[in-house]
PDB file of C-alpha atoms in Angstrom:
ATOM      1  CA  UNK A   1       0.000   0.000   0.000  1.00 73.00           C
ATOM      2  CA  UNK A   2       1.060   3.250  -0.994  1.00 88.00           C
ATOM      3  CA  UNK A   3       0.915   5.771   1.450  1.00 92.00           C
ATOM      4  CA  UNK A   4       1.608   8.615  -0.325  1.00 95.00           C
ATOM      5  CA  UNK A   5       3.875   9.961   2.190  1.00 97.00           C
ATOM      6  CA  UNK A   6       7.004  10.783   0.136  1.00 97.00           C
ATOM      7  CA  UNK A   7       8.949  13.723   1.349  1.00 97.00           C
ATOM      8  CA  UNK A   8       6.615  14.510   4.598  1.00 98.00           C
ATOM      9  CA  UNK A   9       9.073  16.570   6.932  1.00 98.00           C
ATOM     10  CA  UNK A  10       8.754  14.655  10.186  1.00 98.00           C
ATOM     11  CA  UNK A  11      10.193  15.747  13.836  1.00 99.00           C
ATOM     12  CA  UNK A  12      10.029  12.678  16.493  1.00 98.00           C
ATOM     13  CA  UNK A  13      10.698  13.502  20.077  1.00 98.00           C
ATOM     14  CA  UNK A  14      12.702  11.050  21.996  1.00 98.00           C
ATOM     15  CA  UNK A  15      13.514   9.465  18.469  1.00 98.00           C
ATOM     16  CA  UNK A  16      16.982   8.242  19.078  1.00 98.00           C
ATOM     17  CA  UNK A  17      15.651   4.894  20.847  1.00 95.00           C
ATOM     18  CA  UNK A  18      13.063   2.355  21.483  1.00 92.00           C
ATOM     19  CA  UNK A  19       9.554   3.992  20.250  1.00 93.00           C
ATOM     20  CA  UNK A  20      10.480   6.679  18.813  1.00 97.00           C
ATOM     21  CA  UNK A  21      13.130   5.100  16.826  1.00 97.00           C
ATOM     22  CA  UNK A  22      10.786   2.690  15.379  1.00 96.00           C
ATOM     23  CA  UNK A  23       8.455   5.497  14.245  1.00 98.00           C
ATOM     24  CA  UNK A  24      11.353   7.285  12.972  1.00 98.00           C
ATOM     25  CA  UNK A  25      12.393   4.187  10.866  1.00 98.00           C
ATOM     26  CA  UNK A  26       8.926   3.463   9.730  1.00 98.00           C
ATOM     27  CA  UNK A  27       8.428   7.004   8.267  1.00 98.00           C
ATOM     28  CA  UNK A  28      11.641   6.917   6.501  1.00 98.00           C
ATOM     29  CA  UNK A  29      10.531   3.746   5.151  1.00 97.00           C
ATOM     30  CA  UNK A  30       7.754   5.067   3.309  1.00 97.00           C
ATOM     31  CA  UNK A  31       9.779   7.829   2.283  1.00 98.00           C
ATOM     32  CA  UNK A  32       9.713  10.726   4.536  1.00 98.00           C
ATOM     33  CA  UNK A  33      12.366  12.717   6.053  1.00 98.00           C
ATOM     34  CA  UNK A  34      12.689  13.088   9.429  1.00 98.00           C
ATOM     35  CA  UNK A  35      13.930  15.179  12.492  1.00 98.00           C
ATOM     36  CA  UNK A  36      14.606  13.617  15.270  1.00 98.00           C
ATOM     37  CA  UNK A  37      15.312  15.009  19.447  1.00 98.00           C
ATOM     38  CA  UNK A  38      16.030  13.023  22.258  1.00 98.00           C
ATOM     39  CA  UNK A  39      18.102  13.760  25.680  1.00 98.00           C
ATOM     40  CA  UNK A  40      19.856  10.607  25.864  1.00 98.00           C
ATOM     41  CA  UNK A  41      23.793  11.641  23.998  1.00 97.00           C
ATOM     42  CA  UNK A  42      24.960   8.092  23.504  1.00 98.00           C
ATOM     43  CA  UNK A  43      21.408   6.863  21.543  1.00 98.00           C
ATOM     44  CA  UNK A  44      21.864   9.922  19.665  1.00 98.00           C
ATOM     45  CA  UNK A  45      25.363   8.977  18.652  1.00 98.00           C
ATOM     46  CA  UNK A  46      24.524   5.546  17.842  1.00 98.00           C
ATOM     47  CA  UNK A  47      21.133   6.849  15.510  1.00 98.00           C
ATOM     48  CA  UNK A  48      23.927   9.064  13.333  1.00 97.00           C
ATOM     49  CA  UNK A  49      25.750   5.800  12.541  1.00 97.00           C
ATOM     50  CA  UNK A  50      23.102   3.761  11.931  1.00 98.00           C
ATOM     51  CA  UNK A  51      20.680   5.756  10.538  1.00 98.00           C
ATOM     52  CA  UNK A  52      22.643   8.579   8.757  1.00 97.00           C
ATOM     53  CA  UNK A  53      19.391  10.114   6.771  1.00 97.00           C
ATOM     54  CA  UNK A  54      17.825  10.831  10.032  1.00 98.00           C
ATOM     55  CA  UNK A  55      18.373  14.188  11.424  1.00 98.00           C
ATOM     56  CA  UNK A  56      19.391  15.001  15.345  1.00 98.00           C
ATOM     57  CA  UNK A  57      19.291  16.744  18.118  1.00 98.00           C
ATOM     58  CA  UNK A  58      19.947  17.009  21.635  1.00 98.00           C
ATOM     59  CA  UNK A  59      16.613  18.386  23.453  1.00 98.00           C
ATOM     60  CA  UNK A  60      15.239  17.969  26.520  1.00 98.00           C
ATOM     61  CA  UNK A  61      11.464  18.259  26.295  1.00 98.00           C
ATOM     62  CA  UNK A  62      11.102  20.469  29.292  1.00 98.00           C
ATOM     63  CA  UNK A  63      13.431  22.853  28.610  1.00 98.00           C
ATOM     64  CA  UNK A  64      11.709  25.619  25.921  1.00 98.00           C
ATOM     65  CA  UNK A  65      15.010  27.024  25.145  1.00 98.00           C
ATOM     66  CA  UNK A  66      16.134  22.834  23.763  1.00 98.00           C
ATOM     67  CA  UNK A  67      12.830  22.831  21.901  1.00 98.00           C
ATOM     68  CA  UNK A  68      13.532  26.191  20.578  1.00 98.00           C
ATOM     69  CA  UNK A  69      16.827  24.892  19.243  1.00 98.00           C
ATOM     70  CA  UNK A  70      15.251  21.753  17.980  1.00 98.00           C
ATOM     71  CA  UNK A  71      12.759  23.516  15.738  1.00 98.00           C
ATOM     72  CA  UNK A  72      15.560  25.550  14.315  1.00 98.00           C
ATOM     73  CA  UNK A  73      17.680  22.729  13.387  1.00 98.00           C
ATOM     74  CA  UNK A  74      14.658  20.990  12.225  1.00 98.00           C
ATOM     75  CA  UNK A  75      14.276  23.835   9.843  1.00 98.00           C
ATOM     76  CA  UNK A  76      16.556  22.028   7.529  1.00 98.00           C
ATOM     77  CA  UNK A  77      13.647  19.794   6.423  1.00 98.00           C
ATOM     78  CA  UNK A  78      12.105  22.929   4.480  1.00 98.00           C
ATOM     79  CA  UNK A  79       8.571  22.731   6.859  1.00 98.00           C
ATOM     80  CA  UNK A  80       6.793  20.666   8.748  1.00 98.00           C
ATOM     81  CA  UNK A  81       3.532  18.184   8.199  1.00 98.00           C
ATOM     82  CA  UNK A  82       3.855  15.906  11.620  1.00 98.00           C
ATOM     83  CA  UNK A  83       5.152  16.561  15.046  1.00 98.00           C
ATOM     84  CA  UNK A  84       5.024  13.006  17.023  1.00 98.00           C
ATOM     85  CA  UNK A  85       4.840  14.114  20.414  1.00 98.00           C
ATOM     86  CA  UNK A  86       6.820  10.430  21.640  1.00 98.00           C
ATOM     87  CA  UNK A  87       9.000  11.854  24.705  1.00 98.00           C
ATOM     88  CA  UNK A  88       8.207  10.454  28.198  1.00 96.00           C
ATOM     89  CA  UNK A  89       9.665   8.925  31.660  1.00 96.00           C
ATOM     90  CA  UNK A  90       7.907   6.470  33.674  1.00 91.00           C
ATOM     91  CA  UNK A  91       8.420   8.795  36.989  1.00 95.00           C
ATOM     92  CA  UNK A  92       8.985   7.268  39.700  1.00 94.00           C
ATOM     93  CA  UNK A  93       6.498   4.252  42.044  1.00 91.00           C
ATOM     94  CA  UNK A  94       5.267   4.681  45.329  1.00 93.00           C
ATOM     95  CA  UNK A  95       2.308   6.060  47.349  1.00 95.00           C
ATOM     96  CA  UNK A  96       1.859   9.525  47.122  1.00 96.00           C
ATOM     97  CA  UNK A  97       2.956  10.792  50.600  1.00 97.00           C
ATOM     98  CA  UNK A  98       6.148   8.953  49.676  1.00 96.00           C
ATOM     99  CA  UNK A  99       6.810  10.570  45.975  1.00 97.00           C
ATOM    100  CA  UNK A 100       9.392  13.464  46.078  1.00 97.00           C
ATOM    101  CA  UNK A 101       7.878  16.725  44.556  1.00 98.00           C
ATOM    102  CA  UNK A 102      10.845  17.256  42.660  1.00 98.00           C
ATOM    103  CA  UNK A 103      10.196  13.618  40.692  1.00 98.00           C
ATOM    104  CA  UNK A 104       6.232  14.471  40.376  1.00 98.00           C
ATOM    105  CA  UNK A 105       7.477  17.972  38.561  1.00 98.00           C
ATOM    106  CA  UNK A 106       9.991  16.347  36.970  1.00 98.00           C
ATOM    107  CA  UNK A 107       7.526  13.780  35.448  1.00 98.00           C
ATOM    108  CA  UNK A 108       4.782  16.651  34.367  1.00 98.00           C
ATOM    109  CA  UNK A 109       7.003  18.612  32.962  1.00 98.00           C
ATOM    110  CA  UNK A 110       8.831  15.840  30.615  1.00 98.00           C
ATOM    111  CA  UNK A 111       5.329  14.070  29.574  1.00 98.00           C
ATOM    112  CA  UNK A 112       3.051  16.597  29.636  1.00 98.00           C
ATOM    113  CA  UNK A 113       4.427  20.114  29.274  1.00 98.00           C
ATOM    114  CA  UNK A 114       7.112  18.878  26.991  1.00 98.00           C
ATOM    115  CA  UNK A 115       4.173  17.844  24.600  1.00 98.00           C
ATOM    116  CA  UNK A 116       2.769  21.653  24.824  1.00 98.00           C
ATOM    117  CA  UNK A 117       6.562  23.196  24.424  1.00 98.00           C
ATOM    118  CA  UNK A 118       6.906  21.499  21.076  1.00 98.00           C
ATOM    119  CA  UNK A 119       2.971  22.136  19.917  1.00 98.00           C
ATOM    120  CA  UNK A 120       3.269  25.644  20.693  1.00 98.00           C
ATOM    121  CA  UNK A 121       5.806  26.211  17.803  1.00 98.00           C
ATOM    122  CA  UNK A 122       5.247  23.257  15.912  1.00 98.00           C
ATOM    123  CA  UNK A 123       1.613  24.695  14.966  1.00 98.00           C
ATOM    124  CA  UNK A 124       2.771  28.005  12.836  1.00 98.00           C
ATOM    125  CA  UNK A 125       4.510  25.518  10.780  1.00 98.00           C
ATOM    126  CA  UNK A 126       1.437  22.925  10.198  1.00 98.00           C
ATOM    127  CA  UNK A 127      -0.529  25.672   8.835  1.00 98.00           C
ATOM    128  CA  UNK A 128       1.299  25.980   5.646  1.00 98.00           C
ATOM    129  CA  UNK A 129       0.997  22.025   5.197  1.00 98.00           C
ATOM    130  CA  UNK A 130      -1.386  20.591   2.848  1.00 97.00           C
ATOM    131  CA  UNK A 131      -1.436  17.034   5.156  1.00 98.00           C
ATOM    132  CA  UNK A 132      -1.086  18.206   8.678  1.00 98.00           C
ATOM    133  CA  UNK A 133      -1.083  16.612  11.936  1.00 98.00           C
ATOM    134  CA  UNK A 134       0.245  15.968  15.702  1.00 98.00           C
ATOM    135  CA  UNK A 135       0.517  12.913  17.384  1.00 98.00           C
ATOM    136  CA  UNK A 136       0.629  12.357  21.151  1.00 98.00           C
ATOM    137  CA  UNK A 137       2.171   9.758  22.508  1.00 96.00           C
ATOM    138  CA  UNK A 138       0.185   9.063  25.866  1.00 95.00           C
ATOM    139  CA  UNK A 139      -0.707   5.309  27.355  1.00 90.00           C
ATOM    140  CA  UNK A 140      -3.017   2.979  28.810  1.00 83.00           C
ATOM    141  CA  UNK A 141      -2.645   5.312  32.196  1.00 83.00           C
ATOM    142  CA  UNK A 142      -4.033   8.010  30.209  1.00 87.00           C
ATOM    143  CA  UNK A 143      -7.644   5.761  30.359  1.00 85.00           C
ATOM    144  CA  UNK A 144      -7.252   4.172  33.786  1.00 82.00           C
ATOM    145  CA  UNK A 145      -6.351   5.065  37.591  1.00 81.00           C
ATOM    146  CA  UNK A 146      -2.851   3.439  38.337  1.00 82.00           C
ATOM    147  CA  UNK A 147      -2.108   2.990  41.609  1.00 86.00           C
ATOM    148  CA  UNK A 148       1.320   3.792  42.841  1.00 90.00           C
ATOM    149  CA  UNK A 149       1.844   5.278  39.606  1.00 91.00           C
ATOM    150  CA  UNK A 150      -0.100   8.854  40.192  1.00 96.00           C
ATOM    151  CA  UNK A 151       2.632  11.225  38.618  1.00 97.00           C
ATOM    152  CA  UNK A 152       2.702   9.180  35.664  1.00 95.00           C
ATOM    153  CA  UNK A 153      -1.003   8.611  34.988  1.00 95.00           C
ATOM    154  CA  UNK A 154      -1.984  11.987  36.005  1.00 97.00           C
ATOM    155  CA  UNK A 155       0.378  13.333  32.691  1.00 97.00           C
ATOM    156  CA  UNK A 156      -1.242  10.771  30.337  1.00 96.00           C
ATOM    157  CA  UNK A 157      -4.631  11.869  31.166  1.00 96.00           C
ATOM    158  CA  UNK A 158      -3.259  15.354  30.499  1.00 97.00           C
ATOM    159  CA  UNK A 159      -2.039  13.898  26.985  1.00 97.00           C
ATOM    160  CA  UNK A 160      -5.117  12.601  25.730  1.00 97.00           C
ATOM    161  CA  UNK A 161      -7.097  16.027  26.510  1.00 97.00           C
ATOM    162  CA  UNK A 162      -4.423  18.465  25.290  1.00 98.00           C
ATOM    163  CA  UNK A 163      -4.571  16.108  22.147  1.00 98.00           C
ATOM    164  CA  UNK A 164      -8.534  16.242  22.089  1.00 97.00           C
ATOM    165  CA  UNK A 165      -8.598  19.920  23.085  1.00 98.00           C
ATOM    166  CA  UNK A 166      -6.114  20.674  20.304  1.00 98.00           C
ATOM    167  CA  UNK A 167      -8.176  18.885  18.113  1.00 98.00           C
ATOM    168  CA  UNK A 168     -10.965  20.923  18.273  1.00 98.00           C
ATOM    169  CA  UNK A 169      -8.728  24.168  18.590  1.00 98.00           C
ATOM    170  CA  UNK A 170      -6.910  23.340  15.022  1.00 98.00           C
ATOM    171  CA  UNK A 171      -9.623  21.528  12.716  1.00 98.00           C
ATOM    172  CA  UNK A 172     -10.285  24.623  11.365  1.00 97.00           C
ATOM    173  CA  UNK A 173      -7.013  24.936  10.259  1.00 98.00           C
ATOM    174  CA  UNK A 174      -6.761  21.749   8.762  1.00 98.00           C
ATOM    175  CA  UNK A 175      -4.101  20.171  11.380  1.00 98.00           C
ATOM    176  CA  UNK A 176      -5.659  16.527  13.160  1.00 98.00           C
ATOM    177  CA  UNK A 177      -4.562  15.673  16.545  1.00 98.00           C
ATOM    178  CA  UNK A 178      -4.647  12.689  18.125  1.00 98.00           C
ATOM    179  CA  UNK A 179      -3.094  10.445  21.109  1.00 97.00           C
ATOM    180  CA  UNK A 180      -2.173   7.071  20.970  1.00 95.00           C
ATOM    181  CA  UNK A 181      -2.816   4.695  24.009  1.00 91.00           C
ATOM    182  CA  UNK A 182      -0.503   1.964  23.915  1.00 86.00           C
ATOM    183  CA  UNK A 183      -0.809  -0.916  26.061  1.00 71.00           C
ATOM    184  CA  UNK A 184       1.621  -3.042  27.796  1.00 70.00           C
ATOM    185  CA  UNK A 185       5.016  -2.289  25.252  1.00 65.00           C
ATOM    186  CA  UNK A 186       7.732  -5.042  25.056  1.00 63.00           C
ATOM    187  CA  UNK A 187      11.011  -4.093  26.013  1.00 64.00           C
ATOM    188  CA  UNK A 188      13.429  -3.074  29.190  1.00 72.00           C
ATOM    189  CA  UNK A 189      11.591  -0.158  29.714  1.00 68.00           C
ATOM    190  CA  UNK A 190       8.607  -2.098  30.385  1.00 70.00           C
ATOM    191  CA  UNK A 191      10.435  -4.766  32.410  1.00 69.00           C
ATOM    192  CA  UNK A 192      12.147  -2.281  34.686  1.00 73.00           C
ATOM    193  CA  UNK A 193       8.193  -0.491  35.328  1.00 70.00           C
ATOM    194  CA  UNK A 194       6.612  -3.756  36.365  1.00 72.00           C
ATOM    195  CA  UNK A 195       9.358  -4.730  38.389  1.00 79.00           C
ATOM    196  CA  UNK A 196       9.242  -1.017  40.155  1.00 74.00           C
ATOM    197  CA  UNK A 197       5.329  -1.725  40.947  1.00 71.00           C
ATOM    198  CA  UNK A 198       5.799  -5.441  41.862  1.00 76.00           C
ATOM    199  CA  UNK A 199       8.322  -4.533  44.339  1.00 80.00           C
ATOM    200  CA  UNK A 200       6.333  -1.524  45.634  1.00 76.00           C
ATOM    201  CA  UNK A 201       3.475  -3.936  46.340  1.00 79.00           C
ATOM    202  CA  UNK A 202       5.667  -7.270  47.373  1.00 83.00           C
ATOM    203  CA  UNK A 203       4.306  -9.281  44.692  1.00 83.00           C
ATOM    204  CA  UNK A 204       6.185 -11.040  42.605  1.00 83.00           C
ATOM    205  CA  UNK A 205       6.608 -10.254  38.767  1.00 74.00           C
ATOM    206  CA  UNK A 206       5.071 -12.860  37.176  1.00 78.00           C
ATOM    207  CA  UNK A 207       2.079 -11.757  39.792  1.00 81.00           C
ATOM    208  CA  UNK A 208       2.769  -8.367  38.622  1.00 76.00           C
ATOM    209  CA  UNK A 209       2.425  -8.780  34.850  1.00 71.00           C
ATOM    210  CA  UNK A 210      -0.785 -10.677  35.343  1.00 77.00           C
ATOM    211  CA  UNK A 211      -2.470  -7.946  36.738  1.00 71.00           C
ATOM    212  CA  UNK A 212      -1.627  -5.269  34.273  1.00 71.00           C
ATOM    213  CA  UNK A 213      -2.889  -7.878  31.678  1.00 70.00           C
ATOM    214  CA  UNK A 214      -6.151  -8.132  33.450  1.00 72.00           C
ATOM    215  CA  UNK A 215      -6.641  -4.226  32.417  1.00 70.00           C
ATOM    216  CA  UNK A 216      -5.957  -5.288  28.085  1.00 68.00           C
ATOM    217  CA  UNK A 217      -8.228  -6.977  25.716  1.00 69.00           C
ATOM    218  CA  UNK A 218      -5.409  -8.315  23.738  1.00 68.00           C
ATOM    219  CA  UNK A 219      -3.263  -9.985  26.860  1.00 73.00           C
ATOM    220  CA  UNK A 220      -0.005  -9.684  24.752  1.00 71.00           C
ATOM    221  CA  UNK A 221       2.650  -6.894  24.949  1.00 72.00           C
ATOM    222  CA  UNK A 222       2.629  -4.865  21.936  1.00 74.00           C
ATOM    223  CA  UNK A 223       5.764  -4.361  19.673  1.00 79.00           C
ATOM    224  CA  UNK A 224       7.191  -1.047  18.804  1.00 77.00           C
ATOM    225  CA  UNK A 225       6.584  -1.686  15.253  1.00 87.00           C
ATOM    226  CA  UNK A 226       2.741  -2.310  15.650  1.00 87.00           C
ATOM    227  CA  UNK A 227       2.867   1.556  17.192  1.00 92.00           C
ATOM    228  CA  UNK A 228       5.014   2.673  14.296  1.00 94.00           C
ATOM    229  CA  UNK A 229       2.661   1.629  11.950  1.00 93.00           C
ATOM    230  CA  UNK A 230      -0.058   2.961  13.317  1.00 94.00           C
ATOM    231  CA  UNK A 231       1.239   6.288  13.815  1.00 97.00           C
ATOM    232  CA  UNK A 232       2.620   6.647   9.899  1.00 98.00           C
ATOM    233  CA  UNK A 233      -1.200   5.262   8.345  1.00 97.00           C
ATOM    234  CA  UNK A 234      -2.774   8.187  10.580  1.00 97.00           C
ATOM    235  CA  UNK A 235       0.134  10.539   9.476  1.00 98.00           C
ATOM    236  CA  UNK A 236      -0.802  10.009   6.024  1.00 98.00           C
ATOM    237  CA  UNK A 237      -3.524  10.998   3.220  1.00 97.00           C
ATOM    238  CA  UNK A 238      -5.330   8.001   3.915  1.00 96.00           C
ATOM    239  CA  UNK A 239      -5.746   9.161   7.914  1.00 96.00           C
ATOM    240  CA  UNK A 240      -7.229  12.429   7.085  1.00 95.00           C
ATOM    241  CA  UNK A 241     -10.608  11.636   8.689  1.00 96.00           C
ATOM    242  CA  UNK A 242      -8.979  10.481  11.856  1.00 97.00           C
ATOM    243  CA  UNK A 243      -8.878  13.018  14.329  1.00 97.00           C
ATOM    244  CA  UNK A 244      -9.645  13.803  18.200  1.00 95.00           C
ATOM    245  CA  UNK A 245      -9.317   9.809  18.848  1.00 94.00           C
ATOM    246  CA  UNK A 246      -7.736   8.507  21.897  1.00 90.00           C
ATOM    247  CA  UNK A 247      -6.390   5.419  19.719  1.00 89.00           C
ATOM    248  CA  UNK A 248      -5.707   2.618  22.096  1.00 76.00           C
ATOM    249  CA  UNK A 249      -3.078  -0.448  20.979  1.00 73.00           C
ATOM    250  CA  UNK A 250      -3.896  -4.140  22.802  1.00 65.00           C
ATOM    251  CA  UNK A 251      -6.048  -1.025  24.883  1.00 55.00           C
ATOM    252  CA  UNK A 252      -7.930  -1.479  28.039  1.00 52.00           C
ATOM    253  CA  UNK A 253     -11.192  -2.992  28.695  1.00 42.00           C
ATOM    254  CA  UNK A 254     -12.909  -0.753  30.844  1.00 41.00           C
ATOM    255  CA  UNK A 255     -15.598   1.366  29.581  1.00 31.00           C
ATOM    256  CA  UNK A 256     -14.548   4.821  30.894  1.00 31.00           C
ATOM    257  CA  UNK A 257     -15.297   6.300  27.067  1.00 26.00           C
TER     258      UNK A 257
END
C-alpha cells in the first residue's frame, strides 16, 4: 500500500531509541524525512551511525530554550507536516505521601508540558501544510487510575485532553490531533516499570504482569513496530478523517469512554 507519504518533513521527540526510533524508521521507510530530538547523547550517537538520513538533536522536552533549538535545526527539512509528540519517563512508584515533589514535577514537565513546548511552535509551521497533523504519545494510564503510579497517569490523562482539546482548537485549520494509548510495550523499559510496581506492592513479577494484563483486551505486549505503523497510516492521506481519537493499541477494557 502506498501511502503517499514521500517527502513529509517529520520531527520525532525522543527518536533516538526504542519507540520513537521505530516510528522514525517506519516514516523513513515510506519515504519521509525526518527530524529527530532526544536527551539521551549516547542513543543519539549511535542513531547518526546507523541511521545517517535521520536528522538530530539534543533536546530535553522540558526545557523551551532545547525545543527552541530543535525547531531551528529541524528547519533544515524545508517545513513541517507531523510533530510526534513520543517523549516520556515512567516517573517514579510509590504512594503519594512517599513521591518526592521534585520527581512528580519532573515527570509533568517531561510528559506533559514537553508535549505543549513542542505544539506551541510546531503549529505556525502545520498551517502551511497541505497534510497536517500531531501525534501524542500518551498510554493505557491516560484511560485508567494506576495505583502507585499517580505522577505518571496523572500526565497521560493530560495527553489525551491536550490532544482532544487541540483537536478541536486546530480543525479549522486543517491540522488533526490525536493520542495514541498503547498498552503493555515489550522491552526493558517495560520490564524495569513492572518490576518497580511489583516490588512496591511485594508481589512477585510474574504476579505483577498478570495484573496489568487483566486491564488489556489483547493480553499480549505490543511491539514497537505495531505503534510505528499505526502512527505513519494516521500521518498520512489516507488518515485524514482520523482526528480527536484517543487510539488505544492491545487497549484497556474498561468502559470509561
Amino acid at each position: 500500500m502506498d501511502l503517499g507519504i514521500k517527502d513529509l518533513r517529520v520531527i520525532v521527540t525522543a527518536g533516538a531509541s526504542g519507540i520513537g526510533l521505530e516510528i522514525a524508521r517506519a516514516f523513513v521507510r515510506e519515504g519521509a524525512r525526518v527530524h529527530v530530538g532526544d536527551v539521551d547523547g549516547e542513543a543519539l550517537s549511535r542513531l547518526a551511525a546507523t541511521d545517517p538520513t535521520i536528522g538530530r538533536t539534543a533536546c530535553d522536552v522540558a526545557s523551551r530554550d532545547d525545543v527552541a533549538k530543535l525547531f531551528d535545526e529541524a528547519a533544515a527539512l524545508g517545513g513541517l507536516d507531523c510533530l510526534v509528540n513520543n517523549a516520556g519517563i515512567a516517573g517514579p512508584t510509590g504512594r503519594v505521601e512517599e513521591i518526592d515533589p521534585a520527581q512528580w514535577d519532573r515527570c509533568i514537565a517531561v510528559d506533559l508540558t514537553g508535549q505543549f513546548n513542542c505544539a506551541r511552535l510546531a503549529v505556525p509551521l502545520l498551517r502551511r501544510s497541505g497534510n497536517a497533523s500531531i501525534m501524542n504519545v500518551s498510554s493505557l494510564a491516560g484511560r485508567l487510575g494506576f495505583p502507585l503510579r499517580t505522577p505518571y497517569a496523572s500526565a497521560k490523562w493530560g495527553v489525551v485532553g491536550f490532544a482532544r482539546s487541540l483537536a478541536a482548537e486546530l480543525g479549522a485549520d486543517g491540522i488533526r490531533v490525536n493520542a495514541l494509548l498503547p498498552g503493555i510495550v515489550s522491552g526493558e523499559r517495560q520490564v524495569r516499570v513492572l518490576s518497580a510496581k511489583a516490588q512496591a506492592r511485594g508481589v512477585s513479577f510474574e504476579e505483577m504482569e498478570r495484573i496489568a494484563f487483566s486491564f488489556t483486551s489483547i493480553k499480549e505486549y505490543v511491539p514497537p513496530e505495531a505503534l510505528a505503523d499505526l502512527v505513519v497510516f494516521v500521518a498520512s492521506p489516507r488518515g485524514r478523517m482520523i482526528s480527536g481519537q484517543a487510539l488505544s493499541v492491545c487497549g484497556d477494557t474498561n468502559m470509561l469512554g
